Amino acid sequence: VKGFDVTLVDGLLHPRTPLIADLLRGRRSIFVTTPTVARLYGGRLLGYAKSNGLDGSLMFLECSEANKDLDHAARVCEFALEHGCDRRAVLVGMGGGVCTDIVTVAASWIRRGIGHVRIPTTLVGQIDAGIGVKGAVNFRGKKSFLGCFHPPEAVVIDPGFLHSLPESQVRCGIAEMIKIALVRDEGLFGLVEEHGPRFVSSRFGRPPAEARNALWLSVVRMLEELQPNLYEDKTYKRPVDLGHTFSPLLEAASRFELAHGEAVAIDTALSAVISQMLGLLPGVQLERILSTISSVGLPIFSADLSVALCRTALEESARHRGGAPNLVLPLAVGQATFLERVADLPGPVLEAAIHRLARDSGRA
Amino acid sequence: VKGFDVTLVDGLLHPRTPLIADLLRGRRSIFVTTPTVARLYGGRLLGYAKSNGLDGSLMFLECSEANKDLDHAARVCEFALEHGCDRRAVLVGMGGGVCTDIVTVAASWIRRGIGHVRIPTTLVGQIDAGIGVKGAVNFRGKKSFLGCFHPPEAVVIDPGFLHSLPESQVRCGIAEMIKIALVRDEGLFGLVEEHGPRFVSSRFGRPPAEARNALWLSVVRMLEELQPNLYEDKTYKRPVDLGHTFSPLLEAASRFELAHGEAVAIDTALSAVISQMLGLLPGVQLERILSTISSVGLPIFSADLSVALCRTALEESARHRGGAPNLVLPLAVGQATFLERVADLPGPVLEAAIHRLARDSGRA
């Protein structure tokens, strides 16, 4: 099993920051980025490549959940082929989770696997989607049906990229931050609980120490969770799946009007309510969880959240995990367990949990 | 690194042969085969699946070098998705090297990698293309540009499939047999030298002991060669690349009228002549090699074999191997070395070697 470095750095694209240059020097480099990121940072990237004498080509890729597909991965492969990509070449994905996912997939295919570097520019990318060894594309309507395990040579996190994010995207990242905090780190949860709204409005610029700390703790806890089961061949019980049981179907049901992070927030809220109703999570803790989610402007309910959708999601989840849905249930802030059998969640409990969230969100 | 079993078995599709049934029982199985193989063995396969209570679906895939592409791999993925392929499902490729390559690639992509079993039905597949951990598809005219390292759960070799092969395909397999014999096993070479024409006409049915022995030695020597460098991350010096330096360009130049095995035979002959002219291979050994290749009806020359093509091939090869072409040169039957620098092969030697083969083949 190959390892990889995750590095937090300021001023990544400053010509004198050696990190990227040291990785890429002397190798054919293909930078893949989105039109938006290119507009904001393309000039600096080209300046960086030029002043460091890098042998790079820049490719733009329209990246959204709707075109995270085989065709877009193939476009990266085609660009790489046309630009003389040999076995030592490296793909550099600079963008959100969709961009780095497509780049990871393309890198895993080209010449049976070449190197890649991820420079996530969104909060979700920096603390969740962009770290780890996975890449995937959607296929014929099935989310992430095709993919790979392909460790990056490096993941480079520059919080400076967050400054240009819309608030909605910062919120979506915080949904993943809350998730990892809930299963692993009460201290991290406390930071979001106390400073969440300010993290959003300042794009993790303020309060400086707390924002920085929250970012880095999220990365470290995520890596600690992933590390023992990087290739997901050891166990289906992954605490980091909290918030990811109902959310895929929820996103699909909303025709992707609900952002991934919003769906994760709703799923996390539902899992917490279920846990409280099953007597696993104290009521006080549930209130902390729901109010923290709401405080940063994330939803806890959607009209698409139905008993039928949740049942289907649980059964689908169980089907892929040898019969156990492994729904992650918080026991307290910072600690979680698993629902091991679909039958352990009685229908009325699920229904009541959904009802409770509908009421809390003022929609019932 | 995961291991995998390669098993030689007779009567694989006999309802009472447990091998495949034991692997697939209780799992969703997708059998991928070619129209030709289906016509010859489809009925027996379905009977086997039925009498063993297997949960299988059968897909036909037109397989040729020209459609060993992304689109055909995607068709397998689509069929798998439509037929309820979960993470425990298994793809079974039953056909030639193109079929098992496409199946390996598809299996490596689906849900980030599901299991697959290879049942090679051609001689090339059984002793060369179908063993090992690699899969690949061609892309935008570039041979095997996209691919994977994805170990099969099992490779099952039933020599019975060879009975229905056209002679031309048996010959192509023997080109790979000669290759592995030349770099590793003088005894195996001796078997081909003595019985080659009969191996072809009897499809490795006669003489029974010698034919069986030649098949199994080819498999074992190939696996021994691959094993220490399965993922090709240890060294570029791979003796099994003998015959595979000039042949890719030669196949392309002939617009694939030259079969892969024919191109390999010509490349092997050229490498042997070069080696003799560089003083590395005794003349007597060269004669044995050339006459054995010719004796089974394989070519040692093609009108497309030019100095320019060979130069391009060497430079391309060097470019991908950190500057060294690593052209494999026989030192004797059963032993080989490498040309480490393009400059070590003087232009006049290459030209004279090509000329010699042209003359020997009666074309000059």
XYZ file of C-alpha atoms in Angstrom:
728
model
C 0.000 0.000 0.000
C 1.428 3.291 -1.114
C 1.261 6.263 1.185
C 0.660 9.868 0.239
C 1.210 13.265 1.819
C -1.465 15.754 2.703
C 0.034 19.193 3.221
C -1.505 22.421 4.472
C 0.194 25.399 2.892
C -0.385 29.128 2.467
C 0.408 30.885 -0.776
C 0.634 27.679 -2.800
C 0.785 29.572 -6.099
C 3.315 32.144 -4.926
C 6.268 31.685 -7.315
C 8.629 31.031 -4.421
C 6.560 28.295 -2.742
C 8.524 25.185 -3.741
C 5.932 22.484 -2.962
C 4.338 21.934 -6.381
C 7.500 22.780 -8.310
C 9.476 20.158 -6.406
C 6.863 17.519 -7.227
C 6.562 18.314 -10.910
C 10.000 19.438 -12.014
C 11.312 17.452 -14.962
C 8.006 15.706 -15.591
C 5.306 16.315 -18.167
C 2.462 17.888 -16.193
C -1.179 18.180 -17.193
C -3.110 20.718 -15.108
C -6.847 20.081 -15.152
C -9.024 22.824 -13.793
C -12.510 24.263 -14.132
C -13.342 27.464 -16.048
C -14.225 29.172 -12.750
C -11.006 28.215 -11.003
C -9.078 29.138 -14.145
C -10.673 32.589 -14.216
C -9.748 33.165 -10.576
C -6.376 31.436 -10.346
C -5.326 30.481 -13.887
C -3.044 33.494 -14.302
C -1.266 32.780 -11.048
C -0.935 29.092 -11.943
C 0.625 29.871 -15.326
C 2.950 32.411 -13.693
C 3.945 29.807 -11.143
C 4.613 27.163 -13.801
C 6.617 29.602 -15.905
C 8.776 31.029 -13.141
C 9.557 27.510 -11.924
C 10.328 26.164 -15.400
C 7.625 23.501 -15.313
C 6.670 21.524 -18.410
C 2.924 21.904 -18.080
C -0.225 22.068 -20.198
C -3.494 23.489 -18.958
C -6.865 21.907 -19.663
C -10.288 23.285 -18.776
C -13.023 20.899 -17.770
C -16.589 21.890 -17.026
C -17.176 20.116 -13.714
C -20.556 19.401 -12.183
C -22.230 16.336 -10.732
C -24.126 16.025 -14.025
C -20.975 15.688 -16.100
C -18.900 13.662 -13.676
C -19.023 10.874 -16.239
C -17.044 8.495 -18.418
C -17.010 11.011 -21.249
C -15.338 13.712 -19.160
C -12.770 11.262 -17.810
C -12.087 10.237 -21.420
C -11.580 13.902 -22.365
C -8.824 14.175 -19.771
C -7.250 10.979 -21.137
C -7.448 12.359 -24.670
C -5.859 15.664 -23.673
C -3.125 13.743 -21.849
C -2.490 11.572 -24.913
C -2.342 14.602 -27.214
C 0.039 16.371 -24.856
C 2.645 13.639 -24.717
C 1.789 12.021 -21.434
C 4.353 9.284 -20.735
C 4.490 6.904 -17.768
C 6.309 9.441 -15.602
C 3.839 12.223 -16.376
C 1.527 13.597 -13.735
C -2.032 14.904 -13.766
C -2.773 17.811 -11.441
C -6.421 18.335 -10.542
C -7.117 21.847 -9.282
C -10.777 22.345 -8.476
C -13.647 20.935 -6.481
C -14.437 17.328 -5.637
C -15.806 16.569 -9.098
C -12.637 17.849 -10.762
C -10.289 15.898 -8.503
C -12.486 12.773 -8.811
C -12.357 12.864 -12.608
C -8.610 13.494 -12.552
C -8.047 10.594 -10.151
C -10.036 8.264 -12.403
C -8.201 9.399 -15.548
C -4.807 9.035 -13.839
C -5.689 5.498 -12.748
C -6.524 4.495 -16.336
C -3.748 6.149 -18.332
C -0.982 3.658 -19.062
C -2.470 1.496 -16.272
C -1.933 4.240 -13.718
C 0.194 7.381 -13.706
C 0.774 9.841 -10.884
C -1.590 12.590 -9.875
C -1.658 15.519 -7.474
C -4.809 16.998 -6.016
C -5.212 20.685 -5.256
C -8.749 20.899 -3.895
C -10.144 24.427 -4.058
C -13.432 23.882 -2.235
C -13.995 23.176 1.433
C -15.571 19.781 0.661
C -12.568 18.942 -1.475
C -10.086 20.045 1.151
C -11.511 18.162 4.108
C -13.396 15.273 2.507
C -13.728 14.459 -1.200
C -10.167 15.391 -2.118
C -8.356 13.342 0.503
C -8.185 9.569 0.498
C -7.435 7.261 -2.381
C -10.745 7.064 -4.202
C -12.000 8.463 -7.472
C -15.249 7.792 -9.318
C -17.580 8.886 -12.081
C -21.325 8.451 -12.426
C -22.570 6.010 -15.055
C -25.980 5.682 -16.686
C -27.596 7.514 -13.795
C -25.830 5.483 -11.116
C -23.756 7.629 -8.793
C -20.076 6.683 -8.637
C -20.694 3.316 -10.324
C -17.285 3.373 -12.012
C -14.157 4.282 -10.140
C -10.859 3.341 -8.639
C -8.611 3.273 -5.638
C -5.611 5.275 -6.788
C -3.508 7.088 -4.181
C -2.441 10.609 -5.130
C 1.236 11.494 -4.913
C 0.180 14.467 -2.845
C -2.831 16.431 -1.689
C -2.105 20.109 -1.187
C -4.490 22.219 0.842
C -4.290 25.998 0.618
C -7.033 27.657 2.694
C -6.550 30.753 0.523
C -8.719 29.140 -2.173
C -11.694 29.270 0.185
C -11.806 33.095 0.019
C -13.428 33.033 -3.400
C -16.065 30.391 -2.554
C -19.764 31.234 -2.463
C -21.287 30.869 1.015
C -23.390 27.915 -0.138
C -20.272 25.908 -0.877
C -18.707 26.746 2.476
C -21.896 25.489 4.134
C -21.713 22.231 2.210
C -18.174 21.730 3.414
C -19.270 22.340 6.979
C -21.780 19.496 6.623
C -18.830 17.134 6.163
C -16.956 18.841 8.992
C -19.902 18.262 11.313
C -20.024 14.647 10.176
C -16.417 13.886 11.028
C -16.682 15.861 14.281
C -19.749 13.858 15.324
C -18.065 10.500 14.900
C -14.594 11.443 16.086
C -13.928 14.782 17.740
C -16.045 16.658 20.237
C -13.521 19.504 20.277
C -13.901 20.033 16.545
C -17.665 19.978 16.937
C -17.331 22.637 19.641
C -15.438 24.893 17.229
C -18.228 24.642 14.652
C -20.878 25.041 17.335
C -19.270 28.229 18.583
C -17.905 29.793 15.390
C -19.888 28.148 12.569
C -21.669 31.255 11.268
C -18.424 33.245 11.324
C -16.556 30.427 9.547
C -19.167 30.716 6.793
C -19.193 34.503 6.445
C -15.376 34.775 6.615
C -14.724 31.662 4.486
C -12.649 30.251 7.299
C -10.684 33.469 7.623
C -11.978 34.254 11.142
C -11.404 33.743 13.949
C -8.008 32.878 12.407
C -6.699 30.354 14.934
C -10.031 28.586 15.400
C -10.792 28.457 11.673
C -7.374 27.074 10.870
C -7.656 24.592 13.682
C -11.093 23.400 12.511
C -9.783 22.882 8.975
C -6.745 20.948 10.006
C -8.545 18.836 12.613
C -11.109 17.876 9.963
C -8.357 16.719 7.622
C -6.465 14.817 10.299
C -9.534 13.072 11.734
C -10.679 12.115 8.242
C -7.274 10.656 7.389
C -7.178 8.788 10.705
C -10.563 7.282 9.916
C -9.628 6.306 6.368
C -6.142 4.989 7.055
C -6.886 1.515 8.501
C -9.342 0.717 5.696
C -8.075 2.796 2.768
C -9.169 0.265 0.177
C -12.454 -0.526 1.943
C -11.590 -4.208 1.914
C -11.397 -4.652 5.678
C -14.885 -3.768 6.871
C -18.130 -2.194 5.785
C -18.375 -0.362 9.101
C -17.134 3.087 8.215
C -18.020 5.831 10.691
C -17.324 8.408 7.955
C -20.423 7.094 6.189
C -22.523 9.081 8.672
C -24.828 11.287 6.630
C -24.234 9.203 3.503
C -26.945 6.555 3.791
C -30.061 8.463 2.723
C -28.335 11.405 1.043
C -27.527 9.808 -2.348
C -31.196 9.008 -3.005
C -32.207 12.361 -1.577
C -29.926 14.203 -3.998
C -31.287 12.139 -6.867
C -34.917 12.666 -5.781
C -34.371 16.432 -5.793
C -32.910 16.099 -9.288
C -29.717 17.422 -7.760
C -31.310 20.709 -6.738
C -30.272 19.721 -3.254
C -26.496 20.045 -3.024
C -24.520 17.054 -1.747
C -23.648 18.842 1.508
C -27.278 19.814 2.085
C -28.363 16.215 1.617
C -25.604 15.096 4.000
C -26.825 17.603 6.609
C -30.399 16.273 6.359
C -29.179 12.677 6.517
C -27.014 13.484 9.551
C -29.953 15.164 11.281
C -32.180 12.167 10.547
C -29.567 9.705 11.783
C -29.242 11.688 15.001
C -33.006 11.795 15.577
C -33.282 8.052 14.883
C -30.441 7.436 17.328
C -32.161 9.504 20.012
C -35.491 7.729 19.417
C -33.758 4.331 19.671
C -32.431 5.458 23.061
C -28.824 5.632 21.911
C -28.257 9.409 21.895
C -29.178 11.691 24.816
C -31.734 14.388 23.976
C -29.400 17.228 24.963
C -26.826 16.035 22.483
C -29.448 15.791 19.758
C -30.414 19.410 20.348
C -26.761 20.495 20.046
C -26.478 18.613 16.760
C -29.649 19.962 15.188
C -29.040 23.538 16.257
C -25.427 23.492 15.044
C -26.522 22.210 11.626
C -29.183 24.894 11.431
C -26.893 27.648 12.742
C -24.692 27.535 9.661
C -27.703 27.657 7.357
C -27.823 23.960 6.449
C -31.208 22.227 6.127
C -32.406 19.404 8.388
C -35.345 18.412 6.193
C -36.542 18.256 2.620
C -39.972 17.464 1.201
C -38.365 14.524 -0.636
C -37.475 12.853 2.673
C -40.067 10.078 2.784
C -40.304 6.764 4.599
C -40.240 4.974 1.243
C -37.060 6.747 0.144
C -35.348 5.951 3.454
C -36.411 2.284 3.326
C -35.093 1.942 -0.206
C -31.829 3.592 0.825
C -31.410 1.253 3.804
C -32.131 -1.831 1.734
C -29.807 -0.720 -1.029
C -27.119 -0.038 1.549
C -27.626 -3.469 3.136
C -27.530 -5.202 -0.231
C -24.031 -3.850 -0.832
C -22.791 -4.636 2.632
C -23.540 -8.300 3.030
C -26.969 -7.657 4.538
C -26.061 -4.973 7.069
C -26.971 -1.372 6.265
C -24.397 -0.076 8.731
C -26.313 3.145 9.175
C -24.071 5.281 11.380
C -25.827 6.437 14.556
C -24.295 9.048 16.892
C -24.056 7.923 20.532
C -22.822 11.319 21.653
C -20.996 14.198 20.026
C -17.701 12.546 19.019
C -18.831 8.928 19.187
C -20.937 6.678 16.968
C -22.227 3.154 16.455
C -23.925 1.220 13.654
C -27.406 -0.024 12.925
C -26.510 -3.563 11.983
C -29.818 -4.826 10.625
C -32.604 -3.069 8.769
C -35.037 -4.808 11.132
C -33.495 -2.963 14.101
C -35.145 0.224 12.878
C -38.925 -0.181 13.319
C -41.078 1.543 10.712
C -42.859 3.794 13.222
C -39.515 5.082 14.559
C -38.368 6.032 11.081
C -41.686 7.699 10.391
C -41.652 9.592 13.677
C -38.068 10.717 13.099
C -38.903 12.151 9.693
C -41.982 13.793 11.169
C -39.959 15.393 13.934
C -37.539 16.961 11.447
C -40.411 18.192 9.271
C -41.907 19.892 12.301
C -38.590 21.352 13.493
C -37.900 22.763 10.078
C -41.333 24.373 10.102
C -42.622 22.466 7.110
C -45.072 20.024 8.711
C -0.552 -7.685 -3.242
C -3.329 -10.144 -3.858
C -2.504 -13.525 -5.347
C -4.532 -15.506 -7.824
C -4.759 -19.107 -8.948
C -4.063 -20.386 -12.428
C -5.529 -23.850 -12.891
C -5.220 -26.324 -15.743
C -8.366 -28.417 -16.014
C -10.012 -30.763 -18.499
C -13.746 -30.717 -19.078
C -14.242 -27.317 -17.449
C -17.847 -27.076 -18.665
C -18.769 -30.625 -17.719
C -21.651 -30.207 -15.239
C -19.771 -32.168 -12.572
C -16.534 -30.174 -12.727
C -16.818 -28.079 -9.562
C -14.160 -25.426 -10.259
C -16.275 -22.598 -11.695
C -19.356 -23.481 -9.663
C -17.386 -23.288 -6.408
C -16.100 -19.835 -7.343
C -19.436 -18.384 -8.411
C -22.029 -20.039 -6.204
C -24.172 -17.511 -4.367
C -22.845 -14.555 -6.319
C -24.319 -12.603 -9.195
C -22.270 -13.674 -12.210
C -21.958 -11.917 -15.552
C -20.528 -14.150 -18.279
C -19.000 -12.159 -21.123
C -18.188 -14.062 -24.258
C -17.820 -13.580 -27.995
C -20.424 -14.649 -30.577
C -18.007 -17.299 -31.861
C -17.285 -18.786 -28.457
C -20.997 -18.608 -27.633
C -21.852 -20.528 -30.808
C -19.359 -23.248 -29.931
C -19.665 -23.412 -26.153
C -22.643 -21.246 -25.136
C -25.008 -24.200 -24.813
C -22.598 -26.094 -22.591
C -21.985 -22.972 -20.482
C -25.710 -22.405 -19.935
C -26.181 -26.089 -19.113
C -23.315 -25.867 -16.640
C -24.736 -22.761 -14.970
C -28.200 -24.294 -14.788
C -27.209 -27.668 -13.396
C -25.037 -25.961 -10.769
C -27.708 -23.448 -9.785
C -25.602 -20.419 -10.676
C -27.113 -16.931 -10.782
C -25.655 -15.886 -14.117
C -26.396 -13.660 -17.094
C -24.763 -14.066 -20.466
C -23.527 -11.152 -22.563
C -22.134 -11.300 -26.084
C -19.371 -8.937 -27.052
C -17.875 -8.654 -30.514
C -14.160 -8.808 -29.724
C -11.391 -7.719 -32.054
C -8.343 -5.517 -31.716
C -10.334 -2.790 -33.503
C -13.056 -2.715 -30.875
C -10.919 -3.272 -27.809
C -11.931 0.210 -26.725
C -13.523 2.350 -24.042
C -16.927 1.925 -25.622
C -16.848 -1.869 -25.394
C -15.624 -1.756 -21.797
C -18.516 0.633 -21.067
C -20.964 -1.841 -22.650
C -19.841 -4.493 -20.191
C -20.272 -2.007 -17.321
C -23.744 -1.120 -18.592
C -24.778 -4.764 -18.869
C -23.440 -5.364 -15.355
C -25.391 -2.387 -14.003
C -28.600 -3.518 -15.716
C -28.154 -7.033 -14.379
C -27.854 -6.100 -10.737
C -24.122 -6.245 -10.255
C -23.333 -5.588 -6.586
C -19.924 -5.408 -4.919
C -19.745 -9.178 -4.485
C -20.655 -9.865 -8.104
C -18.157 -11.352 -10.494
C -17.445 -10.902 -14.193
C -16.382 -14.006 -16.088
C -14.551 -13.422 -19.355
C -14.659 -16.445 -21.638
C -12.886 -15.794 -24.920
C -9.626 -14.623 -26.415
C -7.184 -12.042 -25.107
C -9.324 -9.105 -26.231
C -12.350 -10.457 -24.386
C -10.483 -11.111 -21.143
C -8.726 -7.723 -21.411
C -12.016 -5.846 -21.742
C -13.546 -7.849 -18.890
C -10.547 -7.151 -16.651
C -10.818 -3.429 -17.352
C -14.577 -3.363 -16.719
C -14.187 -5.341 -13.478
C -11.533 -2.902 -12.274
C -13.879 0.053 -12.821
C -17.203 -1.250 -11.540
C -17.793 -0.109 -7.969
C -14.044 0.656 -7.836
C -13.166 -2.958 -8.543
C -15.167 -6.171 -8.378
C -13.963 -9.729 -8.868
C -13.378 -11.376 -12.209
C -12.507 -14.802 -13.531
C -10.752 -15.422 -16.824
C -11.445 -18.439 -19.009
C -9.134 -17.899 -21.968
C -10.210 -19.927 -25.006
C -7.284 -19.158 -27.314
C -3.703 -20.332 -27.036
C -2.437 -16.736 -26.696
C -4.960 -16.181 -23.931
C -4.058 -19.379 -22.116
C -0.302 -18.939 -22.036
C 0.168 -15.173 -22.307
C -2.528 -12.488 -22.553
C -4.939 -14.122 -20.116
C -2.539 -14.669 -17.232
C -1.083 -11.897 -15.137
C -2.855 -8.944 -13.574
C -3.144 -6.517 -16.473
C -6.032 -5.364 -18.605
C -6.180 -2.599 -21.185
C -8.124 -1.038 -24.022
C -6.922 0.951 -27.002
C -7.734 4.672 -27.052
C -7.786 7.143 -29.927
C -5.511 4.884 -31.964
C -3.050 4.310 -29.133
C -2.663 0.644 -28.264
C -3.450 -0.193 -24.628
C -3.314 3.476 -23.574
C -5.965 2.949 -20.888
C -5.861 0.043 -18.510
C -5.378 -1.353 -15.067
C -3.596 -3.766 -12.827
C -6.426 -5.875 -11.448
C -5.692 -9.453 -10.348
C -8.294 -12.028 -11.393
C -9.746 -14.275 -8.719
C -8.826 -17.177 -10.943
C -7.568 -18.054 -14.399
C -8.869 -21.370 -15.646
C -7.170 -23.075 -18.556
C -8.946 -25.887 -20.369
C -6.898 -27.132 -23.338
C -10.135 -28.519 -24.765
C -11.005 -25.036 -26.057
C -8.014 -25.196 -28.397
C -9.654 -27.952 -30.501
C -11.936 -25.455 -32.198
C -9.228 -22.859 -32.967
C -8.189 -22.074 -36.531
C -4.566 -23.016 -37.256
C -3.609 -19.351 -37.639
C -4.529 -18.694 -34.014
C -2.580 -21.700 -32.776
C 0.438 -20.369 -34.655
C 0.057 -16.972 -33.017
C 0.049 -18.630 -29.619
C 3.183 -20.518 -30.489
C 4.908 -17.189 -31.182
C 4.435 -16.330 -27.492
C 5.478 -19.850 -26.503
C 8.716 -19.460 -28.459
C 9.242 -16.082 -26.804
C 8.997 -17.385 -23.252
C 11.052 -20.470 -24.159
C 13.819 -18.302 -25.620
C 14.232 -16.204 -22.496
C 13.631 -18.909 -19.908
C 13.447 -22.556 -20.902
C 15.553 -24.447 -23.417
C 13.555 -27.616 -22.739
C 10.320 -25.907 -23.742
C 12.000 -24.589 -26.864
C 13.094 -28.127 -27.664
C 9.488 -29.324 -27.494
C 8.384 -26.685 -30.011
C 11.428 -27.340 -32.183
C 10.629 -31.035 -32.325
C 6.823 -31.081 -32.337
C 5.791 -27.571 -33.446
C 4.072 -28.522 -36.717
C 2.181 -31.342 -34.993
C 1.154 -29.039 -32.141
C -0.380 -26.779 -34.791
C -2.179 -29.446 -36.828
C -3.497 -31.263 -33.713
C -4.275 -28.057 -31.752
C -2.047 -29.293 -28.965
C -3.752 -32.648 -28.937
C -0.656 -34.560 -30.084
C 1.701 -35.884 -29.013
C -0.424 -35.778 -25.844
C 2.263 -35.703 -23.150
C 4.540 -33.290 -25.018
C 1.709 -30.940 -25.991
C 0.400 -30.837 -22.445
C 3.877 -30.314 -21.102
C 4.543 -27.445 -23.519
C 1.319 -25.724 -22.526
C 1.890 -26.006 -18.821
C 5.586 -25.072 -18.980
C 4.622 -21.945 -20.929
C 2.144 -20.932 -18.244
C 4.500 -21.650 -15.367
C 7.493 -19.867 -16.906
C 5.328 -16.867 -17.746
C 3.998 -16.672 -14.190
C 7.519 -17.030 -12.783
C 8.655 -14.139 -14.955
C 5.708 -11.922 -14.030
C 5.593 -12.683 -10.321
C 8.468 -10.527 -8.988
C 7.274 -7.477 -10.950
C 3.519 -8.025 -11.269
C 2.745 -4.313 -11.146
C 5.706 -3.357 -13.326
C 6.861 -0.905 -10.693
C 10.158 -2.619 -9.913
C 12.034 -2.521 -13.199
C 11.631 -1.831 -16.891
C 13.793 -4.839 -17.713
C 11.227 -7.487 -18.544
C 12.521 -10.509 -20.454
C 8.925 -11.293 -21.496
C 9.046 -8.139 -23.629
C 11.095 -10.119 -26.187
C 9.285 -9.805 -29.493
C 7.277 -6.817 -28.245
C 9.532 -3.889 -29.134
C 8.962 -3.540 -32.883
C 5.760 -5.568 -33.126
C 3.247 -2.905 -31.976
C 4.310 -0.501 -34.737
C 4.521 -3.382 -37.197
C 0.942 -4.406 -36.464
C -0.184 -0.801 -36.851
C 1.792 -0.319 -40.088
C 0.088 -3.385 -41.579
C -3.271 -1.885 -40.546
C -3.611 -4.950 -38.359
C -3.513 -7.322 -41.303
C -0.528 -8.816 -39.546
C -1.802 -10.671 -36.474
C -0.217 -9.882 -33.116
C 1.512 -13.272 -32.969
C 2.872 -12.871 -36.488
C 4.309 -9.477 -35.577
C 5.805 -10.979 -32.416
C 7.425 -13.753 -34.480
C 9.011 -11.203 -36.849
C 10.159 -9.046 -33.920
C 11.645 -12.101 -32.190
C 13.461 -13.117 -35.369
C 14.824 -9.582 -35.792
C 15.945 -9.403 -32.158
C 17.737 -12.726 -32.572
C 19.514 -11.619 -35.763
C 20.533 -8.314 -34.127
C 21.856 -10.259 -31.151
C 23.891 -12.533 -33.380
C 25.284 -9.575 -35.349
C 26.272 -7.841 -32.106
C 28.213 -10.987 -31.187
C 25.893 -11.964 -28.346
C 24.155 -15.005 -29.837
C 26.048 -17.899 -31.504
C 25.137 -18.456 -35.148
C 24.010 -22.052 -34.540
C 21.484 -20.877 -31.999
C 20.200 -18.214 -34.385
C 19.586 -20.887 -37.024
C 17.617 -22.983 -34.531
C 15.480 -19.976 -33.656
C 14.733 -18.910 -37.222
C 13.982 -22.404 -38.435
C 11.703 -23.166 -35.485
C 9.716 -19.973 -36.105
C 9.402 -20.845 -39.779
C 8.599 -24.503 -39.133
C 5.257 -23.679 -37.515
C 4.328 -21.360 -40.375
C 5.090 -18.072 -38.657
C 6.714 -15.258 -40.660
C 10.183 -13.835 -39.962
C 9.762 -10.765 -42.172
C 7.209 -8.298 -43.482
C 7.542 -5.594 -46.136
C 6.611 -3.052 -43.439
C 9.764 -3.891 -41.451
C 11.886 -0.820 -42.206
C 14.849 0.815 -40.481
C 12.705 3.901 -39.863
C 9.949 1.885 -38.191
C 12.458 0.076 -35.980
C 14.190 3.313 -34.984
C 10.885 4.904 -34.063
C 9.939 1.835 -32.037
C 13.261 1.865 -30.158
C 12.994 5.565 -29.378
C 9.386 5.240 -28.265
C 10.354 2.301 -26.071
C 13.253 4.250 -24.556
C 11.068 7.274 -23.912
C 8.788 5.181 -21.723
C 11.580 3.445 -19.895
C 13.665 6.292 -18.553
C 15.885 6.449 -21.642
C 16.650 2.735 -22.026
C 14.819 0.827 -24.764
C 15.451 -2.474 -22.990
C 15.228 -4.370 -26.244
C 15.449 -8.048 -25.236
C 18.294 -9.879 -26.992
C 18.684 -13.686 -26.810
C 22.123 -14.834 -25.641
C 21.267 -18.475 -26.231
C 18.091 -20.519 -26.340
C 16.752 -20.044 -22.791
C 18.751 -16.961 -21.865
C 18.509 -13.265 -22.729
C 19.959 -9.826 -22.050
C 18.969 -6.239 -22.773
C 20.068 -3.517 -25.157
C 20.395 -0.725 -22.648
C 20.919 2.256 -24.950
C 19.611 3.013 -28.417
C 23.169 4.051 -29.332
C 24.395 0.497 -28.669
C 22.654 -0.612 -31.849
C 24.536 0.946 -34.793
C 22.384 1.873 -37.791
C 24.240 -0.441 -40.211
C 23.653 -3.440 -37.897
C 19.923 -2.787 -37.793
C 19.842 -2.366 -41.546
C 21.848 -5.533 -42.150
C 19.632 -7.499 -39.755
C 16.477 -6.461 -41.585
C 18.149 -7.258 -44.880
C 19.123 -10.700 -43.694
C 15.541 -11.533 -42.714
C 14.216 -10.197 -46.013
C 16.619 -12.468 -47.857
C 15.871 -15.502 -45.683
C 12.170 -15.059 -46.172
C 12.757 -14.950 -49.925
C 11.470 -11.420 -50.340
C 14.685 -9.493 -51.012
